[in-house]
Coordinates of C-alpha atoms and ligand atoms in Angstrom, one line a residue:
M1 CA -35.5 2.3 -26.0
A2 CA -34.4 2.4 -22.4
Q3 CA -31.6 0.0 -23.3
K4 CA -30.5 2.3 -26.1
N5 CA -30.5 5.3 -23.7
N6 CA -28.4 3.4 -21.2
D7 CA -25.9 2.3 -23.9
E8 CA -25.7 5.9 -25.0
Q9 CA -25.2 7.2 -21.5
F10 CA -22.5 4.6 -20.9
K11 CA -20.7 5.6 -24.1
N12 CA -20.9 9.3 -23.1
V13 CA -19.4 8.6 -19.7
I14 CA -16.5 6.7 -21.3
S15 CA -15.7 9.5 -23.8
H16 CA -16.1 12.1 -21.0
A17 CA -13.6 10.2 -18.9
K18 CA -11.1 10.4 -21.7
E19 CA -11.8 14.0 -22.8
Y20 CA -11.3 15.4 -19.3
G21 CA -8.3 13.3 -18.2
F22 CA -9.9 10.7 -16.0
V23 CA -9.2 7.4 -17.8
F24 CA -7.1 6.5 -20.9
Q25 CA -6.6 3.2 -22.6
S26 CA -3.2 1.8 -21.7
S27 CA -0.5 2.2 -24.4
E28 CA -3.1 4.0 -26.6
I29 CA -0.5 5.2 -29.1
Y30 CA 0.2 1.5 -29.8
D31 CA -3.5 0.8 -30.3
G32 CA -4.0 0.0 -26.6
L33 CA -3.6 -3.1 -24.4
S34 CA -6.9 -4.9 -24.0
A35 CA -8.6 -4.6 -20.6
V36 CA -5.7 -2.4 -19.1
Y37 CA -6.3 1.3 -18.4
D38 CA -4.4 4.3 -17.1
Y39 CA -5.8 6.9 -14.8
G40 CA -5.2 10.5 -16.0
Q41 CA -4.6 13.6 -14.0
L42 CA -8.1 13.9 -12.7
G43 CA -8.7 10.1 -12.6
A44 CA -5.8 9.7 -10.2
E45 CA -7.2 12.4 -7.9
L46 CA -10.7 10.9 -7.9
K47 CA -9.3 7.4 -7.3
N48 CA -7.1 8.6 -4.4
N49 CA -10.2 10.3 -2.9
I50 CA -12.2 7.1 -3.1
K51 CA -9.3 5.2 -1.5
S52 CA -9.1 7.8 1.3
Y53 CA -12.9 7.5 1.9
W54 CA -12.5 3.7 2.2
W55 CA -9.4 3.8 4.3
K56 CA -10.8 6.4 6.7
A57 CA -14.1 4.5 7.0
M58 CA -12.5 1.1 7.5
V59 CA -9.2 1.9 9.3
Q60 CA -9.3 5.3 11.0
M61 CA -12.9 5.0 12.2
H62 CA -12.3 1.6 13.7
E63 CA -10.0 1.2 16.7
N64 CA -9.8 -2.5 16.0
I65 CA -8.9 -2.4 12.3
V66 CA -5.4 -1.7 11.0
G67 CA -4.1 -1.3 7.5
I68 CA -1.1 -2.9 5.8
D69 CA 0.6 -2.8 2.4
S70 CA 1.8 -6.3 1.4
A71 CA 3.9 -7.1 -1.6
I72 CA 2.4 -8.2 -4.9
F73 CA 4.8 -11.1 -5.3
M74 CA 4.3 -13.9 -2.7
H75 CA 5.7 -17.3 -2.1
P76 CA 4.3 -19.7 -4.8
K77 CA 3.0 -22.0 -2.0
V78 CA 0.6 -19.2 -0.9
W79 CA -1.4 -19.8 -4.1
K80 CA -1.3 -23.5 -3.7
A81 CA -2.6 -23.2 -0.1
S82 CA -5.3 -20.7 -1.1
G83 CA -6.6 -23.0 -3.8
H84 CA -5.8 -20.6 -6.7
V85 CA -3.3 -22.9 -8.4
D86 CA -5.8 -25.7 -8.7
G87 CA -9.1 -23.9 -8.6
F88 CA -8.9 -20.4 -10.0
N89 CA -10.0 -21.4 -13.4
D90 CA -12.5 -20.4 -16.0
P91 CA -14.0 -23.0 -18.3
M92 CA -13.3 -21.8 -21.9
I93 CA -14.6 -22.9 -25.3
D94 CA -13.6 -21.8 -28.8
N95 CA -15.8 -21.5 -31.8
K96 CA -13.9 -23.1 -34.7
D97 CA -15.4 -20.9 -37.3
S98 CA -14.8 -17.5 -35.8
N99 CA -11.8 -18.6 -33.7
K100 CA -13.3 -16.6 -30.8
R101 CA -12.9 -17.8 -27.3
Y102 CA -15.7 -17.7 -24.7
R103 CA -16.3 -18.5 -21.1
A104 CA -18.5 -21.6 -21.3
D105 CA -20.5 -20.5 -18.3
Q106 CA -21.1 -17.0 -19.7
L107 CA -22.4 -18.5 -23.0
L108 CA -24.8 -20.6 -21.0
E109 CA -25.8 -17.7 -18.7
N110 CA -26.7 -15.6 -21.8
K111 CA -28.9 -18.5 -22.9
I112 CA -30.5 -18.6 -19.5
D113 CA -31.2 -14.9 -19.6
E114 CA -32.7 -15.3 -23.1
L115 CA -35.1 -18.0 -21.8
Y116 CA -35.9 -16.1 -18.6
A117 CA -36.7 -13.0 -20.7
E118 CA -40.0 -14.7 -21.3
L119 CA -40.8 -14.0 -17.6
N120 CA -41.7 -10.5 -18.8
N121 CA -44.9 -12.0 -20.2
F122 CA -45.9 -13.3 -16.8
S123 CA -48.2 -11.4 -14.6
T124 CA -46.4 -9.6 -11.7
D125 CA -47.9 -12.0 -9.2
N126 CA -46.8 -15.1 -11.1
K127 CA -43.4 -13.6 -11.7
T128 CA -42.9 -13.3 -8.0
K129 CA -44.2 -16.8 -7.4
F130 CA -41.8 -18.2 -10.0
Q131 CA -38.8 -16.3 -8.4
E132 CA -39.7 -17.8 -5.0
F133 CA -39.9 -21.2 -6.6
Q134 CA -36.6 -20.7 -8.3
Q135 CA -34.9 -19.8 -5.1
E136 CA -36.4 -22.8 -3.4
I137 CA -35.0 -25.1 -6.1
L138 CA -31.6 -23.6 -6.1
G139 CA -31.4 -24.0 -2.4
L140 CA -31.9 -27.7 -2.5
S141 CA -29.1 -30.3 -2.3
D142 CA -27.4 -31.3 -5.5
E143 CA -29.4 -34.5 -5.7
G144 CA -32.6 -32.6 -5.0
Q145 CA -31.9 -30.2 -7.8
A146 CA -31.0 -32.9 -10.2
A147 CA -34.3 -34.7 -9.6
W148 CA -36.2 -31.7 -10.9
I149 CA -34.4 -31.5 -14.2
P150 CA -36.3 -34.1 -16.3
G151 CA -39.7 -32.5 -15.5
F152 CA -38.4 -29.0 -16.4
K153 CA -37.1 -30.2 -19.7
D154 CA -40.1 -32.1 -20.8
E155 CA -42.2 -29.8 -22.9
N156 CA -45.3 -31.9 -22.8
D157 CA -45.1 -32.9 -19.2
I158 CA -48.2 -33.0 -17.0
L159 CA -47.1 -31.0 -14.1
E160 CA -49.4 -30.6 -11.1
S161 CA -50.9 -27.2 -11.5
E162 CA -51.3 -26.6 -7.8
K163 CA -47.5 -26.7 -7.6
Y164 CA -47.2 -24.2 -10.4
P165 CA -49.9 -21.7 -10.3
F166 CA -48.3 -20.0 -13.2
I167 CA -48.5 -23.1 -15.3
N168 CA -51.1 -21.6 -17.7
E169 CA -48.8 -18.8 -18.8
A170 CA -47.8 -19.4 -22.4
S171 CA -44.2 -18.6 -21.7
W172 CA -43.8 -21.2 -18.9
R173 CA -42.3 -23.6 -21.4
F174 CA -39.3 -21.3 -21.9
V175 CA -38.9 -20.3 -18.4
K176 CA -38.8 -23.8 -17.0
K177 CA -36.2 -24.7 -19.7
G178 CA -34.2 -21.7 -18.4
L179 CA -34.5 -23.1 -14.9
A180 CA -33.4 -26.6 -16.0
L181 CA -30.4 -25.1 -17.7
E182 CA -29.5 -23.0 -14.7
V183 CA -29.6 -26.0 -12.5
E184 CA -27.7 -28.2 -15.0
M185 CA -25.0 -25.6 -15.5
N186 CA -24.6 -25.1 -11.7
L187 CA -24.2 -28.8 -11.1
A188 CA -21.7 -29.2 -14.0
L189 CA -19.6 -26.2 -12.7
K190 CA -19.7 -27.5 -9.2
S191 CA -18.5 -31.0 -10.3
E192 CA -16.1 -29.4 -12.8
N193 CA -17.7 -31.6 -15.5
L194 CA -16.3 -29.9 -18.6
A195 CA -17.8 -32.5 -21.0
Q196 CA -21.2 -31.8 -19.5
L197 CA -20.8 -28.0 -20.0
K198 CA -20.0 -28.7 -23.7
D199 CA -23.1 -31.0 -24.0
L200 CA -25.3 -28.2 -22.5
I201 CA -23.9 -25.7 -25.1
V202 CA -24.7 -28.1 -27.9
D203 CA -28.1 -29.3 -26.5
Y204 CA -29.4 -25.8 -25.9
K205 CA -28.2 -24.8 -29.3
V206 CA -26.0 -22.0 -28.2
I207 CA -24.3 -20.3 -31.2
C208 CA -21.3 -18.1 -31.5
P209 CA -22.5 -14.4 -31.8
I210 CA -19.9 -13.8 -34.5
S211 CA -20.0 -16.8 -36.8
K212 CA -23.6 -17.8 -35.8
T213 CA -22.5 -21.4 -35.9
S214 CA -22.4 -24.1 -33.2
N215 CA -19.0 -25.6 -34.3
W216 CA -17.4 -25.7 -30.8
T217 CA -14.2 -27.2 -29.4
D218 CA -14.2 -29.1 -26.1
V219 CA -14.3 -27.0 -22.9
R220 CA -11.0 -26.5 -21.2
Q221 CA -9.9 -25.0 -17.9
F222 CA -7.9 -21.8 -18.1
N223 CA -6.1 -20.5 -15.0
L224 CA -6.6 -16.8 -14.5
M225 CA -3.3 -16.1 -12.7
F226 CA -0.5 -14.4 -14.5
S227 CA 2.9 -16.1 -13.8
T228 CA 6.5 -15.0 -14.3
Q229 CA 10.0 -16.2 -13.4
F230 CA 11.6 -15.1 -10.2
G231 CA 15.4 -14.6 -10.2
A232 CA 17.9 -13.5 -12.9
M233 CA 17.8 -16.7 -14.9
A234 CA 14.7 -18.2 -16.3
E235 CA 16.0 -21.7 -16.0
G236 CA 16.1 -23.1 -12.5
S237 CA 14.2 -20.1 -11.1
D238 CA 10.8 -20.4 -9.4
E239 CA 7.6 -19.6 -11.1
V240 CA 5.8 -16.8 -9.2
Y241 CA 2.4 -15.3 -9.7
L242 CA 1.1 -11.8 -9.8
R243 CA -1.5 -11.9 -6.9
P244 CA -5.1 -12.4 -8.1
E245 CA -6.4 -10.9 -4.8
T246 CA -4.9 -8.8 -2.0
A247 CA -6.5 -11.0 0.7
Q248 CA -3.8 -13.6 0.9
G249 CA -1.2 -10.9 1.8
I250 CA -3.4 -10.2 4.9
F251 CA -3.8 -13.9 5.8
V252 CA -0.1 -14.7 5.8
N253 CA 0.6 -11.6 8.0
F254 CA -2.2 -12.4 10.4
L255 CA 0.1 -13.3 13.3
N256 CA 2.7 -10.6 12.5
V257 CA 0.0 -8.0 12.8
Q258 CA -1.8 -9.5 15.7
K259 CA 1.4 -9.9 17.8
S260 CA 3.2 -6.6 16.8
G261 CA -0.1 -4.6 17.1
R262 CA -1.3 -6.5 20.2
M263 CA -4.6 -6.9 18.5
K264 CA -7.5 -8.6 20.4
I265 CA -10.2 -10.5 18.6
P266 CA -12.4 -9.3 17.0
F267 CA -10.1 -7.2 14.8
G268 CA -9.5 -6.5 11.2
I269 CA -6.6 -6.0 8.8
A270 CA -7.2 -3.9 5.7
Q271 CA -5.3 -3.2 2.5
I272 CA -5.6 -1.5 -0.8
G273 CA -3.6 -2.8 -3.7
K274 CA -3.2 -4.1 -7.2
A275 CA -4.5 -7.5 -8.3
F276 CA -4.1 -9.2 -11.6
R277 CA -6.3 -11.7 -13.4
N278 CA -5.9 -12.9 -17.0
E279 CA -9.6 -12.3 -17.7
V280 CA -10.5 -14.0 -20.9
I281 CA -13.6 -12.0 -21.5
A282 CA -12.7 -8.5 -20.5
R283 CA -15.3 -5.9 -21.2
Q284 CA -17.4 -2.9 -20.2
F285 CA -14.5 -0.5 -19.8
I286 CA -13.0 -0.6 -16.3
M287 CA -15.6 -3.0 -15.1
R288 CA -13.5 -6.1 -15.8
M289 CA -9.8 -5.5 -16.2
R290 CA -6.6 -7.6 -16.2
E291 CA -4.9 -5.3 -13.8
F292 CA -7.1 -3.7 -11.2
E293 CA -7.2 -2.5 -7.6
Q294 CA -9.0 -4.0 -4.6
M295 CA -9.8 -2.6 -1.2
E296 CA -10.1 -5.6 1.1
M297 CA -10.5 -6.1 4.8
Q298 CA -10.4 -9.4 6.7
F299 CA -12.1 -9.3 10.0
F300 CA -11.0 -12.1 12.4
V301 CA -13.6 -13.3 14.8
R302 CA -14.2 -16.0 17.4
P303 CA -15.7 -19.2 15.8
G304 CA -19.5 -19.0 16.3
D305 CA -19.5 -15.2 16.1
D306 CA -19.1 -15.3 12.3
K307 CA -22.8 -15.0 11.4
K308 CA -23.3 -12.0 13.6
W309 CA -20.3 -10.2 12.1
F310 CA -21.3 -11.1 8.6
E311 CA -24.6 -9.3 9.1
Y312 CA -22.8 -6.4 10.7
W313 CA -20.4 -5.9 7.7
K314 CA -23.2 -6.4 5.2
E315 CA -25.1 -3.5 6.6
A316 CA -22.0 -1.3 7.3
R317 CA -20.7 -1.7 3.8
L318 CA -24.0 -0.7 2.2
K319 CA -24.1 2.3 4.4
W320 CA -20.7 3.3 3.2
H321 CA -22.0 3.3 -0.3
T322 CA -25.3 5.1 0.3
A323 CA -23.6 7.8 2.5
L324 CA -22.3 9.3 -0.8
G325 CA -25.9 10.3 -1.6
T326 CA -26.6 7.6 -4.2
A327 CA -30.3 6.7 -4.5
P328 CA -30.7 3.6 -2.3
E329 CA -32.8 1.8 -5.0
K330 CA -29.6 1.8 -7.2
Y331 CA -28.2 -0.7 -4.8
R332 CA -29.2 -4.2 -3.9
Y333 CA -27.8 -7.3 -2.1
H334 CA -27.4 -10.5 -4.0
D335 CA -27.2 -13.3 -1.5
H336 CA -25.4 -16.3 -2.8
V337 CA -27.5 -19.4 -2.8
K338 CA -24.6 -21.5 -3.9
L339 CA -21.5 -21.0 -1.8
A340 CA -17.8 -21.5 -2.5
H341 CA -16.4 -24.5 -0.7
Y342 CA -14.8 -22.3 2.0
A343 CA -17.7 -19.9 2.7
N344 CA -20.7 -20.4 4.9
A345 CA -22.4 -17.1 3.8
A346 CA -21.8 -14.6 1.0
T347 CA -23.5 -11.7 -0.5
D348 CA -22.7 -9.2 -3.3
I349 CA -23.5 -5.5 -3.1
E350 CA -24.7 -4.8 -6.6
F351 CA -25.2 -1.4 -8.3
E352 CA -27.5 -0.7 -11.2
F353 CA -25.0 0.1 -14.0
P354 CA -26.3 1.2 -17.4
F355 CA -25.8 -2.5 -18.4
G356 CA -27.8 -3.9 -15.4
F357 CA -27.3 -4.7 -11.7
K358 CA -23.6 -5.9 -11.3
E359 CA -21.4 -6.7 -8.4
V360 CA -19.3 -3.9 -6.9
E361 CA -18.4 -5.5 -3.6
G362 CA -18.4 -9.0 -2.0
I363 CA -18.9 -9.8 1.6
H364 CA -17.9 -13.3 2.4
S365 CA -17.9 -15.3 5.6
R366 CA -14.8 -17.4 4.8
T367 CA -14.8 -19.6 8.0
D368 CA -11.3 -20.7 9.1
F369 CA -10.5 -22.0 5.6
D370 CA -7.6 -19.7 4.6
L371 CA -5.8 -19.6 8.0
T372 CA -6.1 -23.4 8.3
Q373 CA -4.8 -23.9 4.8
H374 CA -1.8 -21.7 5.5
Q375 CA -1.2 -23.5 8.8
E376 CA -1.1 -26.8 6.9
F377 CA 1.0 -25.7 3.9
S378 CA 3.5 -23.6 6.0
G379 CA 3.6 -25.9 9.0
K380 CA 3.3 -22.7 11.2
K381 CA 0.6 -22.4 13.7
M382 CA -2.0 -19.8 12.7
Q383 CA -3.8 -19.7 16.1
Y384 CA -4.9 -17.1 18.5
F385 CA -5.0 -17.4 22.2
D386 CA -8.2 -15.9 23.5
N387 CA -8.1 -15.3 27.3
D388 CA -11.6 -13.9 27.5
L389 CA -13.8 -16.1 29.6
N390 CA -16.6 -18.2 28.1
E391 CA -20.0 -18.9 29.7
D392 CA -18.4 -21.5 31.9
G393 CA -15.9 -18.9 33.2
K394 CA -13.0 -20.6 31.3
P395 CA -10.7 -18.9 28.7
Y396 CA -11.8 -19.6 25.2
G397 CA -8.2 -20.7 24.6
N398 CA -6.4 -21.4 21.3
Y399 CA -8.3 -21.5 18.0
V400 CA -8.0 -20.6 14.4
P401 CA -10.1 -17.5 14.0
Y402 CA -13.0 -17.3 11.5
V403 CA -13.0 -14.5 9.0
I404 CA -15.4 -12.1 7.5
E405 CA -14.1 -10.5 4.3
T406 CA -15.2 -7.3 2.7
S407 CA -13.8 -6.9 -0.8
I408 CA -14.5 -4.0 -3.1
G409 CA -13.0 -3.3 -6.6
L410 CA -11.7 0.2 -6.6
D411 CA -12.0 0.6 -10.4
R412 CA -15.6 -0.6 -10.3
M413 CA -16.3 1.9 -7.5
F414 CA -14.6 4.6 -9.7
L415 CA -16.9 3.6 -12.6
L416 CA -20.0 3.6 -10.4
T417 CA -19.0 7.1 -9.1
M418 CA -18.6 8.5 -12.6
I419 CA -21.8 7.0 -13.9
N420 CA -23.8 8.2 -10.9
A421 CA -22.4 11.7 -11.1
F422 CA -22.6 12.2 -14.8
E423 CA -25.5 14.4 -15.9
E424 CA -26.3 16.3 -19.1
Q425 CA -28.5 19.2 -18.3
D426 CA -30.6 21.2 -20.7
L427 CA -30.5 24.8 -19.5
S428 CA -32.3 26.3 -22.5
T429 CA -34.7 29.2 -22.1
E430 CA -37.2 30.7 -24.5
D431 CA -34.5 33.0 -25.9
K432 CA -31.5 30.7 -25.9
Q433 CA -30.4 27.1 -26.3
D434 CA -28.0 26.1 -23.6
S435 CA -26.8 23.0 -21.8
R436 CA -24.0 21.8 -19.5
T437 CA -22.4 18.5 -18.6
L438 CA -22.0 18.1 -14.9
L439 CA -20.2 15.7 -12.7
R440 CA -22.3 15.8 -9.5
L441 CA -19.5 14.2 -7.4
H442 CA -19.7 14.3 -3.6
P443 CA -17.5 17.3 -2.7
A444 CA -15.2 15.1 -0.6
L445 CA -14.5 13.0 -3.7
A446 CA -14.1 15.8 -6.3
P447 CA -10.6 16.0 -7.8
Y448 CA -10.5 19.8 -7.5
K449 CA -12.3 21.3 -4.5
V450 CA -12.0 24.8 -5.8
A451 CA -11.2 26.7 -9.0
V452 CA -9.9 30.3 -8.7
F453 CA -10.5 32.7 -11.5
P454 CA -9.6 36.4 -12.0
L455 CA -12.5 38.0 -13.9
T456 CA -10.0 39.5 -16.4
K457 CA -6.3 39.1 -17.0
K458 CA -5.5 42.7 -16.1
D459 CA -5.8 45.4 -13.3
G460 CA -4.0 43.2 -10.8
L461 CA -6.9 40.6 -10.6
P462 CA -4.6 37.7 -11.5
D463 CA -2.2 38.7 -8.6
K464 CA -5.1 38.8 -6.1
A465 CA -6.5 35.4 -7.4
R466 CA -3.0 33.8 -7.1
E467 CA -2.8 35.2 -3.5
I468 CA -6.1 33.4 -2.7
M469 CA -4.9 30.2 -4.4
D470 CA -1.6 30.3 -2.4
T471 CA -3.5 30.3 0.9
L472 CA -6.1 27.7 -0.1
K473 CA -3.7 25.2 -1.7
F474 CA -2.3 23.8 1.5
D475 CA -5.7 22.4 2.5
F476 CA -7.5 21.9 -0.8
N477 CA -6.6 20.8 -4.3
C478 CA -7.1 24.0 -6.3
I479 CA -6.9 25.0 -9.9
Y480 CA -6.2 28.4 -11.3
E481 CA -7.6 29.5 -14.7
E482 CA -7.6 32.8 -16.4
K483 CA -8.2 31.8 -20.1
D484 CA -11.6 32.1 -21.8
A485 CA -14.8 33.8 -20.7
I486 CA -15.9 33.2 -17.2
G487 CA -19.0 31.2 -18.3
K488 CA -16.8 28.8 -20.2
R489 CA -14.5 28.4 -17.3
Y490 CA -17.5 27.6 -15.0
R491 CA -18.7 24.9 -17.5
R492 CA -15.3 23.3 -17.6
Q493 CA -15.2 23.0 -13.9
D494 CA -18.8 21.6 -13.8
A495 CA -17.7 18.9 -16.2
V496 CA -15.0 17.7 -13.9
G497 CA -17.0 18.0 -10.7
T498 CA -15.4 21.0 -9.0
P499 CA -17.9 22.0 -6.3
F500 CA -16.7 25.7 -5.9
C501 CA -15.5 28.4 -8.3
I502 CA -14.2 31.6 -6.9
T503 CA -14.1 34.7 -9.0
V504 CA -11.9 37.7 -8.2
D505 CA -13.3 41.0 -9.6
H506 CA -12.6 44.7 -9.2
Q507 CA -14.6 44.9 -6.0
S508 CA -12.3 42.2 -4.5
L509 CA -9.5 44.7 -4.7
E510 CA -11.5 47.2 -2.7
D511 CA -13.2 45.1 0.0
N512 CA -11.5 41.7 0.0
T513 CA -14.6 39.8 -1.1
V514 CA -15.1 37.4 -4.0
T515 CA -18.0 35.6 -5.6
I516 CA -18.3 31.9 -4.8
R517 CA -20.3 29.8 -7.3
H518 CA -21.9 26.5 -6.3
R519 CA -21.6 23.8 -8.9
D520 CA -25.0 22.1 -8.5
S521 CA -27.3 25.1 -8.0
M522 CA -25.1 27.4 -10.1
E523 CA -25.9 30.0 -7.5
Q524 CA -23.4 32.7 -6.6
E525 CA -22.9 34.6 -3.4
R526 CA -20.5 37.3 -2.3
V527 CA -18.3 36.3 0.6
A528 CA -15.2 37.6 2.5
I529 CA -11.9 36.1 1.3
A530 CA -11.2 35.4 5.0
D531 CA -14.2 33.0 5.1
L532 CA -13.4 30.9 2.1
A533 CA -11.4 28.2 3.8
D534 CA -14.1 27.7 6.3
I535 CA -16.9 27.5 3.7
I536 CA -15.0 25.1 1.5
G537 CA -13.6 23.1 4.4
K538 CA -17.1 22.4 5.8
A539 CA -18.4 21.2 2.4
V540 CA -15.6 18.9 1.6
S541 CA -15.0 17.5 5.1
W542 CA -14.9 13.7 5.5
K543 CA -17.1 14.3 8.6
N544 CA -20.0 14.7 6.2
L545 CA -19.6 11.1 5.1
L546 CA -18.2 9.4 8.2
A547 CA -19.9 11.0 11.2
Ligands
GAP1 N1 -10.8 -11.7 -2.0 C1 -12.0 -11.9 -2.6 C2 -12.1 -11.6 -4.0 O1 -11.1 -11.3 -4.6 P1 -13.8 -11.3 -5.9 O2 -15.3 -11.3 -5.9 O3 -13.1 -12.2 -6.9 O4 -13.4 -11.6 -4.4 C3 -13.8 -8.8 -5.3 O5 -13.4 -9.8 -6.1 C4 -14.1 -7.5 -6.0 O6 -13.0 -7.2 -6.9 C5 -15.3 -7.6 -7.0 O7 -16.5 -7.4 -6.3 C6 -15.0 -6.6 -8.0 O8 -15.4 -5.3 -7.6 C7 -13.5 -6.6 -8.0 N2 -13.0 -7.3 -9.2 C8 -12.8 -8.6 -9.4 N3 -12.3 -8.9 -10.6 C9 -12.2 -7.8 -11.2 C10 -11.7 -7.4 -12.5 N4 -11.2 -8.3 -13.4 N5 -11.6 -6.1 -12.9 C11 -12.1 -5.1 -12.0 N6 -12.5 -5.4 -10.8 C12 -12.6 -6.7 -10.4

């Protein structure tokens, strides 16, 4: 039931986003382009405000972080050095009956979830014990993990009950099979053993959700980068890629920025920009897109200080999220047990979307991998001379800095913000049925900060309202509306998250006061026109989020 309500809520958010001009399907009149979206008039405002919040928090509030804007096209060698040409692949498999293509690991993950669903039959205590045990297994070496598999798969095994206090649970058989599959899948992915992935799909009887058959092709690697030709003529011109992440634009500019900005370690370089990935399974609206935007920051530190800064950014980034007023329990960290080859620590910040906890942001301790790779591929030194003194009183000298990366998807943050703000309120009384749809956006993020309404279209009220609008519009994004009854106008602004509505009435002409209505409480108060800028300014100030 809860699932159904969540699905319903998600659908409502998507249709609300379209109805009010936040997000449209790209090229909709041609039936759309899959996993590509356009931001409408209010979506563009909200998106810009999220960007500003991030930029202010990361760049303006840190004396040692600067922002850049690097090009989408980069030298093809960049992607060779970064590992994307050889390693940015998804293992794909086709079902021969439905002709549908799937990510092999996602098919297996769904199977794992199905087997783990039996955990719901465990007692709370045993569930926790199992989860601790699972973490312990996944933290072992590859050989250590592999050694456990036969026991997990044997349905009639005699496992020592002191090791598994939950052994008597009837569902244990399924759960341990889930763990075996999780371990086997991880090992196959790590060794890029595609035949093994196919075997797992067959052995665990994974079927195509469309054809319901297990008539599968082999698993093949599919690179996620989009490529195109550079230069006027296709022949003889170089293949270039649309960047799959903004981070590499920062790495290749590391020395340019460090030298021209006289930056001293530790320091950061931030940027916001488009990234492109040919996602095979694109779904859940703007959650997984083929063209999307990232807000990334690479923080360059002295080797050995990386763990400390990783912890710092982990905490700082979660604070950035919760400062918006989101309930803290909606967020959680997901520490990676298995790390990418270049990372020595990684965590995701996950948000509870209607379809479950999903990653919004990644914080990665990337060691000196990227700069070292670029040093090797370009033949240019990527080193920093640190003349601070170490414990022995000698300069730290030359080194390739270590990097902590914070990487958040702007579109995912946008979706999170819409979902979190969307509320359908029942305002019915004994006498009357009533309701409203509300976007409870933080005032600093709201597309319009203030709506100005003349009570009626006559008696000079529109002129007075325009006069107010003309003074406020320099500081705030305002909207003027005179059509429809005042109640209807209020509801429309509630639905797009406008925190304040100002109504000009006949009294305004006499004493220069207006009513100001507050979106969330719907309370109205009479205030002097001269005080409006101050009242609105205080509510929408970035200081509320950043101080
Ligand atoms: N430079 C590191 C990097 O790109 P990532 O985990 O692949 O790491 C970072 O991506 C963030 O970018 C994710 O947490 C997510 O919010 C966003 N992201 C990644 N792929 C996306 C997609 N296809 N559509 C929308 N957002 C995406």
